[in-house]
Amino acid sequence: MGHRSFPVEGACRCGNTRFEISSAPLITSACHCRGCQRMSSSAYSLTAIMPAPAFKVVAGNPVKGGAQGPDANHYFCPDCKTWMFTRIPGFDQIVNVRSTLLDDLSWTEPYMETMTSEKLPWARTPAKRSYEKFPEMDEFQGLMADFAKEEDA
């Protein structure tokens, strides 16, 4: 993908709630779990996992909706109800941003896919890594390093 300039903005469907990222994602992902299927009304949700300091809301006031703890907090535009990002309690160092909301759509391609044990039989992604559940925590460092190498190529 090569060099990109920052910041990159993103917005909900109506545009009233906007956010900004100031660095590349740590990794991109498609999640096939039933919760994401229901939240996105699709076969899977797409995510750019961001370092928390590289993410900020620049307009609007997102509200919690969907999953509201203890495992995840989903945030939505209060006006159009677009699911915008997720914060996971205990993982305060990251924010899962719905990558299709970014103005730069080049980060929508998932590097990994998770929860394939729940995926719809016809659903396919171009993900290079695939997991029946979620990768083990000790695998994430290597996954992120591999993703960064490909992004820099």
Tab-separated table of N, CA and C in Angstrom:
chain	number	residue	atom	x	y	z
A	1	MET	N	0.810	-1.193	0.000
A	1	MET	CA	0.000	0.000	0.000
A	1	MET	C	0.855	1.259	0.000
A	2	GLY	N	1.981	1.206	0.678
A	2	GLY	CA	2.883	2.343	0.660
A	2	GLY	C	2.495	3.445	1.618
A	3	HIS	N	3.123	4.601	1.441
A	3	HIS	CA	2.954	5.734	2.341
A	3	HIS	C	1.601	6.413	2.151
A	4	ARG	N	0.965	6.754	3.261
A	4	ARG	CA	-0.283	7.518	3.250
A	4	ARG	C	-0.097	8.738	4.124
A	5	SER	N	-0.866	9.758	3.874
A	5	SER	CA	-0.765	10.952	4.711
A	5	SER	C	-1.866	10.938	5.770
A	6	PHE	N	-1.583	11.533	6.872
A	6	PHE	CA	-2.507	11.594	8.004
A	6	PHE	C	-2.698	13.045	8.397
A	7	PRO	N	-3.786	13.375	9.024
A	7	PRO	CA	-4.856	12.476	9.474
A	7	PRO	C	-5.785	12.068	8.333
A	8	VAL	N	-6.535	10.986	8.602
A	8	VAL	CA	-7.596	10.516	7.722
A	8	VAL	C	-8.882	10.606	8.528
A	9	GLU	N	-9.912	11.148	7.909
A	9	GLU	CA	-11.190	11.272	8.608
A	9	GLU	C	-12.166	10.197	8.167
A	10	GLY	N	-13.208	10.063	8.944
A	10	GLY	CA	-14.304	9.166	8.634
A	10	GLY	C	-15.574	9.758	9.195
A	11	ALA	N	-16.710	9.237	8.759
A	11	ALA	CA	-17.989	9.791	9.210
A	11	ALA	C	-19.078	8.740	9.169
A	12	CYS	N	-20.123	9.016	9.923
A	12	CYS	CA	-21.328	8.196	9.889
A	12	CYS	C	-22.062	8.468	8.581
A	13	ARG	N	-23.178	7.813	8.392
A	13	ARG	CA	-23.939	7.985	7.150
A	13	ARG	C	-24.426	9.417	6.955
A	14	CYS	N	-24.912	10.054	7.998
A	14	CYS	CA	-25.440	11.416	7.840
A	14	CYS	C	-24.356	12.486	7.886
A	15	GLY	N	-23.153	12.114	8.374
A	15	GLY	CA	-22.044	13.058	8.426
A	15	GLY	C	-21.991	13.922	9.669
A	16	ASN	N	-22.963	13.797	10.563
A	16	ASN	CA	-22.973	14.629	11.774
A	16	ASN	C	-21.923	14.218	12.797
A	17	THR	N	-21.545	12.941	12.797
A	17	THR	CA	-20.507	12.460	13.711
A	17	THR	C	-19.302	12.066	12.870
A	18	ARG	N	-18.178	12.703	13.172
A	18	ARG	CA	-16.955	12.460	12.406
A	18	ARG	C	-15.833	12.091	13.365
A	19	PHE	N	-14.883	11.321	12.841
A	19	PHE	CA	-13.715	10.945	13.624
A	19	PHE	C	-12.480	11.085	12.756
A	20	GLU	N	-11.336	10.956	13.405
A	20	GLU	CA	-10.058	11.117	12.718
A	20	GLU	C	-9.095	10.050	13.225
A	21	ILE	N	-8.300	9.507	12.306
A	21	ILE	CA	-7.214	8.623	12.704
A	21	ILE	C	-5.902	9.301	12.304
A	22	SER	N	-4.905	9.165	13.153
A	22	SER	CA	-3.631	9.848	12.910
A	22	SER	C	-2.489	8.886	12.631
A	23	SER	N	-2.799	7.598	12.472
A	23	SER	CA	-1.788	6.608	12.094
A	23	SER	C	-2.470	5.456	11.394
A	24	ALA	N	-1.663	4.581	10.828
A	24	ALA	CA	-2.196	3.385	10.181
A	24	ALA	C	-2.801	2.454	11.229
A	25	PRO	N	-3.769	1.623	10.824
A	25	PRO	CA	-4.298	0.619	11.746
A	25	PRO	C	-3.208	-0.363	12.168
A	26	LEU	N	-3.407	-0.969	13.322
A	26	LEU	CA	-2.522	-2.044	13.767
A	26	LEU	C	-2.746	-3.286	12.912
A	27	ILE	N	-4.009	-3.472	12.496
A	27	ILE	CA	-4.396	-4.594	11.634
A	27	ILE	C	-5.840	-4.363	11.197
A	28	THR	N	-6.229	-4.985	10.093
A	28	THR	CA	-7.623	-4.921	9.637
A	28	THR	C	-8.229	-6.316	9.731
A	29	SER	N	-9.545	-6.361	9.903
A	29	SER	CA	-10.176	-7.643	10.184
A	29	SER	C	-11.621	-7.673	9.702
A	30	ALA	N	-12.085	-8.883	9.418
A	30	ALA	CA	-13.507	-9.164	9.204
A	30	ALA	C	-13.924	-10.121	10.309
A	31	CYS	N	-15.012	-9.799	10.993
A	31	CYS	CA	-15.519	-10.680	12.049
A	31	CYS	C	-16.828	-11.297	11.577
A	32	HIS	N	-16.895	-12.622	11.629
A	32	HIS	CA	-18.063	-13.375	11.165
A	32	HIS	C	-19.005	-13.767	12.295
A	33	CYS	N	-18.805	-13.273	13.514
A	33	CYS	CA	-19.654	-13.722	14.627
A	33	CYS	C	-21.100	-13.281	14.414
A	34	ARG	N	-22.014	-13.992	15.036
A	34	ARG	CA	-23.444	-13.677	14.895
A	34	ARG	C	-23.744	-12.261	15.375
A	35	GLY	N	-23.057	-11.810	16.424
A	35	GLY	CA	-23.278	-10.443	16.897
A	35	GLY	C	-22.955	-9.420	15.827
A	36	CYS	N	-21.815	-9.577	15.160
A	36	CYS	CA	-21.440	-8.646	14.086
A	36	CYS	C	-22.371	-8.777	12.896
A	37	GLN	N	-22.818	-9.984	12.598
A	37	GLN	CA	-23.779	-10.156	11.509
A	37	GLN	C	-25.048	-9.362	11.806
A	38	ARG	N	-25.497	-9.458	13.038
A	38	ARG	CA	-26.728	-8.749	13.407
A	38	ARG	C	-26.510	-7.240	13.474
A	39	MET	N	-25.370	-6.822	14.022
A	39	MET	CA	-25.099	-5.376	14.141
A	39	MET	C	-24.930	-4.719	12.777
A	40	SER	N	-24.296	-5.421	11.844
A	40	SER	CA	-24.008	-4.829	10.538
A	40	SER	C	-25.075	-5.148	9.485
A	41	SER	N	-26.002	-6.041	9.828
A	41	SER	CA	-26.997	-6.523	8.854
A	41	SER	C	-26.305	-7.050	7.609
A	42	SER	N	-25.203	-7.742	7.822
A	42	SER	CA	-24.411	-8.274	6.721
A	42	SER	C	-23.779	-9.597	7.152
A	43	ALA	N	-22.955	-10.155	6.271
A	43	ALA	CA	-22.322	-11.437	6.554
A	43	ALA	C	-21.207	-11.315	7.588
A	44	TYR	N	-20.616	-10.122	7.715
A	44	TYR	CA	-19.531	-9.885	8.662
A	44	TYR	C	-19.353	-8.378	8.832
A	45	SER	N	-18.618	-7.995	9.863
A	45	SER	CA	-18.273	-6.582	10.028
A	45	SER	C	-16.799	-6.400	9.696
A	46	LEU	N	-16.467	-5.234	9.148
A	46	LEU	CA	-15.083	-4.891	8.826
A	46	LEU	C	-14.567	-3.910	9.856
A	47	THR	N	-13.323	-4.125	10.270
A	47	THR	CA	-12.731	-3.340	11.343
A	47	THR	C	-11.296	-2.959	11.019
A	48	ALA	N	-10.947	-1.731	11.360
A	48	ALA	CA	-9.552	-1.307	11.408
A	48	ALA	C	-9.233	-1.146	12.889
A	49	ILE	N	-8.358	-1.986	13.409
A	49	ILE	CA	-8.010	-1.918	14.830
A	49	ILE	C	-6.936	-0.853	14.986
A	50	MET	N	-7.297	0.202	15.690
A	50	MET	CA	-6.452	1.385	15.821
A	50	MET	C	-5.830	1.481	17.206
A	51	PRO	N	-4.605	2.037	17.291
A	51	PRO	CA	-4.103	2.399	18.616
A	51	PRO	C	-4.999	3.522	19.154
A	52	ALA	N	-5.453	3.406	20.378
A	52	ALA	CA	-6.385	4.388	20.942
A	52	ALA	C	-5.900	5.833	20.821
A	53	PRO	N	-4.610	6.129	21.051
A	53	PRO	CA	-4.179	7.522	20.923
A	53	PRO	C	-4.279	8.072	19.499
A	54	ALA	N	-4.403	7.202	18.500
A	54	ALA	CA	-4.487	7.631	17.101
A	54	ALA	C	-5.929	7.835	16.637
A	55	PHE	N	-6.894	7.731	17.545
A	55	PHE	CA	-8.303	7.861	17.208
A	55	PHE	C	-8.929	8.971	18.039
A	56	LYS	N	-9.691	9.843	17.378
A	56	LYS	CA	-10.462	10.829	18.139
A	56	LYS	C	-11.710	11.233	17.370
A	57	VAL	N	-12.765	11.489	18.109
A	57	VAL	CA	-14.006	12.008	17.539
A	57	VAL	C	-13.798	13.505	17.360
A	58	VAL	N	-14.086	14.017	16.162
A	58	VAL	CA	-13.859	15.443	15.882
A	58	VAL	C	-15.156	16.227	15.706
A	59	ALA	N	-16.289	15.538	15.578
A	59	ALA	CA	-17.584	16.212	15.486
A	59	ALA	C	-18.659	15.247	15.963
A	60	GLY	N	-19.631	15.778	16.668
A	60	GLY	CA	-20.728	14.965	17.162
A	60	GLY	C	-20.403	14.317	18.491
A	61	ASN	N	-21.386	13.631	19.027
A	61	ASN	CA	-21.269	12.964	20.318
A	61	ASN	C	-21.808	11.551	20.219
A	62	PRO	N	-20.942	10.582	19.868
A	62	PRO	CA	-21.415	9.201	19.744
A	62	PRO	C	-22.045	8.705	21.038
A	63	VAL	N	-23.017	7.815	20.879
A	63	VAL	CA	-23.708	7.230	22.018
A	63	VAL	C	-23.518	5.718	21.995
A	64	LYS	N	-23.583	5.118	23.171
A	64	LYS	CA	-23.510	3.665	23.255
A	64	LYS	C	-24.814	3.062	22.747
A	65	GLY	N	-24.674	1.934	22.071
A	65	GLY	CA	-25.826	1.185	21.585
A	65	GLY	C	-25.383	-0.235	21.318
A	66	GLY	N	-26.273	-1.091	20.878
A	66	GLY	CA	-25.876	-2.470	20.613
A	66	GLY	C	-25.319	-3.097	21.869
A	67	ALA	N	-24.138	-3.679	21.778
A	67	ALA	CA	-23.486	-4.266	22.956
A	67	ALA	C	-23.000	-3.141	23.862
A	68	GLN	N	-23.367	-3.226	25.114
A	68	GLN	CA	-22.991	-2.215	26.088
A	68	GLN	C	-22.399	-2.879	27.319
A	69	GLY	N	-21.203	-3.470	27.150
A	69	GLY	CA	-20.506	-4.131	28.231
A	69	GLY	C	-21.148	-5.459	28.582
A	70	PRO	N	-20.501	-6.292	29.324
A	70	PRO	CA	-19.148	-6.103	29.840
A	70	PRO	C	-18.055	-6.445	28.832
A	71	ASP	N	-18.419	-7.089	27.691
A	71	ASP	CA	-17.399	-7.528	26.741
A	71	ASP	C	-17.056	-6.501	25.677
A	72	ALA	N	-17.987	-5.610	25.354
A	72	ALA	CA	-17.751	-4.609	24.315
A	72	ALA	C	-18.719	-3.448	24.492
A	73	ASN	N	-18.274	-2.267	24.084
A	73	ASN	CA	-19.127	-1.092	24.045
A	73	ASN	C	-19.130	-0.570	22.617
A	74	HIS	N	-20.303	-0.620	21.979
A	74	HIS	CA	-20.453	-0.141	20.613
A	74	HIS	C	-20.920	1.310	20.655
A	75	TYR	N	-20.388	2.123	19.754
A	75	TYR	CA	-20.735	3.538	19.695
A	75	TYR	C	-21.349	3.869	18.351
A	76	PHE	N	-22.399	4.688	18.393
A	76	PHE	CA	-23.208	5.021	17.233
A	76	PHE	C	-23.366	6.529	17.105
A	77	CYS	N	-23.660	6.973	15.878
A	77	CYS	CA	-24.092	8.356	15.681
A	77	CYS	C	-25.484	8.461	16.304
A	78	PRO	N	-25.732	9.502	17.133
A	78	PRO	CA	-27.048	9.619	17.752
A	78	PRO	C	-28.140	9.999	16.747
A	79	ASP	N	-27.750	10.505	15.589
A	79	ASP	CA	-28.734	10.957	14.611
A	79	ASP	C	-29.136	9.857	13.629
A	80	CYS	N	-28.160	9.272	12.906
A	80	CYS	CA	-28.489	8.262	11.890
A	80	CYS	C	-28.329	6.828	12.394
A	81	LYS	N	-27.790	6.672	13.595
A	81	LYS	CA	-27.630	5.359	14.250
A	81	LYS	C	-26.589	4.457	13.597
A	82	THR	N	-25.652	5.030	12.847
A	82	THR	CA	-24.574	4.249	12.249
A	82	THR	C	-23.662	3.713	13.339
A	83	TRP	N	-23.350	2.416	13.285
A	83	TRP	CA	-22.366	1.796	14.184
A	83	TRP	C	-21.001	2.264	13.723
A	84	MET	N	-20.271	2.992	14.575
A	84	MET	CA	-19.040	3.654	14.159
A	84	MET	C	-17.768	3.021	14.709
A	85	PHE	N	-17.765	2.680	15.988
A	85	PHE	CA	-16.565	2.092	16.576
A	85	PHE	C	-16.926	1.322	17.824
A	86	THR	N	-15.970	0.507	18.268
A	86	THR	CA	-16.153	-0.336	19.443
A	86	THR	C	-14.950	-0.187	20.358
A	87	ARG	N	-15.216	-0.064	21.633
A	87	ARG	CA	-14.165	-0.099	22.650
A	87	ARG	C	-14.403	-1.354	23.478
A	88	ILE	N	-13.315	-2.085	23.744
A	88	ILE	CA	-13.419	-3.345	24.484
A	88	ILE	C	-12.862	-3.124	25.891
A	89	PRO	N	-13.702	-3.263	26.920
A	89	PRO	CA	-13.208	-3.083	28.284
A	89	PRO	C	-12.002	-3.976	28.563
A	90	GLY	N	-10.979	-3.385	29.157
A	90	GLY	CA	-9.747	-4.107	29.451
A	90	GLY	C	-8.714	-4.011	28.338
A	91	PHE	N	-9.133	-3.508	27.176
A	91	PHE	CA	-8.226	-3.301	26.043
A	91	PHE	C	-8.271	-1.825	25.648
A	92	ASP	N	-8.008	-0.975	26.625
A	92	ASP	CA	-8.130	0.470	26.434
A	92	ASP	C	-7.125	1.028	25.444
A	93	GLN	N	-6.118	0.247	25.086
A	93	GLN	CA	-5.082	0.723	24.171
A	93	GLN	C	-5.517	0.654	22.705
A	94	ILE	N	-6.701	0.068	22.405
A	94	ILE	CA	-7.163	-0.042	21.018
A	94	ILE	C	-8.604	0.444	20.879
A	95	VAL	N	-8.958	0.808	19.644
A	95	VAL	CA	-10.332	1.133	19.260
A	95	VAL	C	-10.587	0.416	17.939
A	96	ASN	N	-11.698	-0.302	17.861
A	96	ASN	CA	-12.077	-0.987	16.624
A	96	ASN	C	-12.984	-0.057	15.823
A	97	VAL	N	-12.460	0.467	14.731
A	97	VAL	CA	-13.176	1.425	13.901
A	97	VAL	C	-13.803	0.696	12.720
A	98	ARG	N	-15.058	0.983	12.407
A	98	ARG	CA	-15.693	0.420	11.208
A	98	ARG	C	-14.985	1.043	10.013
A	99	SER	N	-14.161	0.268	9.353
A	99	SER	CA	-13.258	0.796	8.330
A	99	SER	C	-13.963	1.340	7.099
A	100	THR	N	-15.173	0.896	6.810
A	100	THR	CA	-15.880	1.429	5.648
A	100	THR	C	-16.369	2.853	5.876
A	101	LEU	N	-16.235	3.364	7.086
A	101	LEU	CA	-16.606	4.749	7.374
A	101	LEU	C	-15.460	5.723	7.106
A	102	LEU	N	-14.238	5.190	6.914
A	102	LEU	CA	-13.095	6.058	6.625
A	102	LEU	C	-13.244	6.684	5.242
A	103	ASP	N	-12.785	7.921	5.096
A	103	ASP	CA	-12.781	8.568	3.783
A	103	ASP	C	-11.810	7.859	2.845
A	104	ASP	N	-10.736	7.284	3.389
A	104	ASP	CA	-9.770	6.488	2.627
A	104	ASP	C	-10.176	5.024	2.777
A	105	LEU	N	-10.782	4.460	1.743
A	105	LEU	CA	-11.307	3.094	1.821
A	105	LEU	C	-10.268	2.010	1.598
A	106	SER	N	-9.012	2.377	1.445
A	106	SER	CA	-7.986	1.363	1.194
A	106	SER	C	-7.767	0.452	2.399
A	107	TRP	N	-8.254	0.826	3.578
A	107	TRP	CA	-8.089	-0.021	4.759
A	107	TRP	C	-9.299	-0.900	5.020
A	108	THR	N	-10.162	-1.081	4.039
A	108	THR	CA	-11.315	-1.944	4.262
A	108	THR	C	-10.998	-3.415	4.010
A	109	GLU	N	-9.916	-3.711	3.261
A	109	GLU	CA	-9.590	-5.107	2.993
A	109	GLU	C	-9.081	-5.774	4.263
A	110	PRO	N	-9.755	-6.833	4.706
A	110	PRO	CA	-9.337	-7.481	5.949
A	110	PRO	C	-8.071	-8.318	5.778
A	111	TYR	N	-7.124	-8.124	6.684
A	111	TYR	CA	-5.916	-8.940	6.702
A	111	TYR	C	-6.205	-10.290	7.363
A	112	MET	N	-7.078	-10.253	8.369
A	112	MET	CA	-7.472	-11.511	9.027
A	112	MET	C	-8.990	-11.553	9.116
A	113	GLU	N	-9.496	-12.768	9.257
A	113	GLU	CA	-10.915	-12.950	9.535
A	113	GLU	C	-11.036	-13.794	10.793
A	114	THR	N	-12.032	-13.441	11.612
A	114	THR	CA	-12.219	-14.120	12.887
A	114	THR	C	-13.629	-14.706	12.961
A	115	MET	N	-13.794	-15.614	13.893
A	115	MET	CA	-15.069	-16.263	14.173
A	115	MET	C	-15.641	-16.970	12.940
A	116	THR	N	-14.750	-17.606	12.174
A	116	THR	CA	-15.205	-18.319	10.982
A	116	THR	C	-16.079	-19.520	11.337
A	117	SER	N	-16.056	-19.932	12.589
A	117	SER	CA	-16.943	-21.021	13.023
A	117	SER	C	-18.410	-20.606	12.921
A	118	GLU	N	-18.681	-19.293	12.838
A	118	GLU	CA	-20.048	-18.790	12.743
A	118	GLU	C	-20.346	-18.149	11.392
A	119	LYS	N	-19.398	-18.232	10.458
A	119	LYS	CA	-19.617	-17.527	9.190
A	119	LYS	C	-20.669	-18.211	8.335
A	120	LEU	N	-21.313	-17.418	7.519
A	120	LEU	CA	-22.284	-17.941	6.571
A	120	LEU	C	-21.537	-18.765	5.524
A	121	PRO	N	-22.078	-19.887	5.102
A	121	PRO	CA	-21.337	-20.799	4.231
A	121	PRO	C	-20.875	-20.167	2.914
A	122	TRP	N	-21.561	-19.164	2.420
A	122	TRP	CA	-21.209	-18.539	1.141
A	122	TRP	C	-20.297	-17.325	1.301
A	123	ALA	N	-20.061	-16.880	2.526
A	123	ALA	CA	-19.277	-15.660	2.763
A	123	ALA	C	-17.791	-15.913	2.505
A	124	ARG	N	-17.179	-15.033	1.745
A	124	ARG	CA	-15.750	-15.121	1.431
A	124	ARG	C	-15.103	-13.755	1.643
A	125	THR	N	-13.877	-13.763	2.086
A	125	THR	CA	-13.088	-12.531	2.184
A	125	THR	C	-11.711	-12.813	1.587
A	126	PRO	N	-10.940	-11.762	1.293
A	126	PRO	CA	-9.581	-11.953	0.811
A	126	PRO	C	-8.556	-12.062	1.943
A	127	ALA	N	-9.025	-12.267	3.179
A	127	ALA	CA	-8.137	-12.289	4.342
A	127	ALA	C	-7.011	-13.310	4.179
A	128	LYS	N	-5.821	-12.909	4.594
A	128	LYS	CA	-4.642	-13.782	4.514
A	128	LYS	C	-4.540	-14.737	5.701
A	129	ARG	N	-5.176	-14.397	6.802
A	129	ARG	CA	-5.182	-15.239	8.006
A	129	ARG	C	-6.629	-15.485	8.418
A	130	SER	N	-6.907	-16.687	8.879
A	130	SER	CA	-8.270	-17.062	9.218
A	130	SER	C	-8.282	-17.805	10.552
A	131	TYR	N	-9.270	-17.483	11.395
A	131	TYR	CA	-9.373	-18.079	12.731
A	131	TYR	C	-10.809	-18.494	13.013
A	132	GLU	N	-10.965	-19.718	13.528
A	132	GLU	CA	-12.298	-20.202	13.891
A	132	GLU	C	-12.904	-19.365	15.008
A	133	LYS	N	-12.104	-18.896	15.928
A	133	LYS	CA	-12.546	-18.004	17.014
A	133	LYS	C	-11.766	-16.704	16.854
A	134	PHE	N	-11.000	-16.316	17.874
A	134	PHE	CA	-10.103	-15.168	17.788
A	134	PHE	C	-8.676	-15.668	17.950
A	135	PRO	N	-7.698	-14.987	17.364
A	135	PRO	CA	-6.315	-15.425	17.577
A	135	PRO	C	-5.959	-15.325	19.059
A	136	GLU	N	-5.049	-16.162	19.476
A	136	GLU	CA	-4.556	-16.081	20.851
A	136	GLU	C	-3.824	-14.750	21.020
A	137	MET	N	-3.847	-14.216	22.223
A	137	MET	CA	-3.219	-12.912	22.476
A	137	MET	C	-1.742	-12.905	22.086
A	138	ASP	N	-1.042	-14.019	22.311
A	138	ASP	CA	0.387	-14.050	21.986
A	138	ASP	C	0.642	-14.071	20.475
A	139	GLU	N	-0.390	-14.291	19.663
A	139	GLU	CA	-0.250	-14.258	18.210
A	139	GLU	C	-0.380	-12.849	17.632
A	140	PHE	N	-1.019	-11.947	18.365
A	140	PHE	CA	-1.320	-10.624	17.831
A	140	PHE	C	-0.075	-9.819	17.453
A	141	GLN	N	0.982	-9.900	18.242
A	141	GLN	CA	2.199	-9.148	17.906
A	141	GLN	C	2.719	-9.545	16.531
A	142	GLY	N	2.804	-10.837	16.269
A	142	GLY	CA	3.269	-11.317	14.976
A	142	GLY	C	2.319	-10.949	13.842
A	143	LEU	N	1.020	-11.044	14.088
A	143	LEU	CA	0.028	-10.657	13.084
A	143	LEU	C	0.164	-9.186	12.714
A	144	MET	N	0.301	-8.341	13.726
A	144	MET	CA	0.424	-6.908	13.475
A	144	MET	C	1.728	-6.589	12.750
A	145	ALA	N	2.803	-7.271	13.095
A	145	ALA	CA	4.085	-7.058	12.409
A	145	ALA	C	3.989	-7.477	10.944
A	146	ASP	N	3.347	-8.618	10.668
A	146	ASP	CA	3.169	-9.071	9.293
A	146	ASP	C	2.290	-8.110	8.498
A	147	PHE	N	1.222	-7.611	9.128
A	147	PHE	CA	0.341	-6.645	8.477
A	147	PHE	C	1.108	-5.374	8.137
A	148	ALA	N	1.911	-4.866	9.067
A	148	ALA	CA	2.679	-3.641	8.850
A	148	ALA	C	3.662	-3.817	7.694
A	149	LYS	N	4.313	-4.987	7.616
A	149	LYS	CA	5.263	-5.248	6.512
A	149	LYS	C	4.551	-5.169	5.169
A	150	GLU	N	3.369	-5.769	5.084
A	150	GLU	CA	2.626	-5.747	3.823
A	150	GLU	C	2.167	-4.338	3.478
A	151	GLU	N	1.770	-3.573	4.487
A	151	GLU	CA	1.319	-2.200	4.251
A	151	GLU	C	2.457	-1.318	3.775
A	152	ASP	N	3.669	-1.590	4.248
A	152	ASP	CA	4.837	-0.775	3.864
A	152	ASP	C	5.381	-1.158	2.501
A	153	ALA	N	5.005	-2.325	2.002
A	153	ALA	CA	5.542	-2.824	0.730
A	153	ALA	C	5.069	-1.995	-0.462
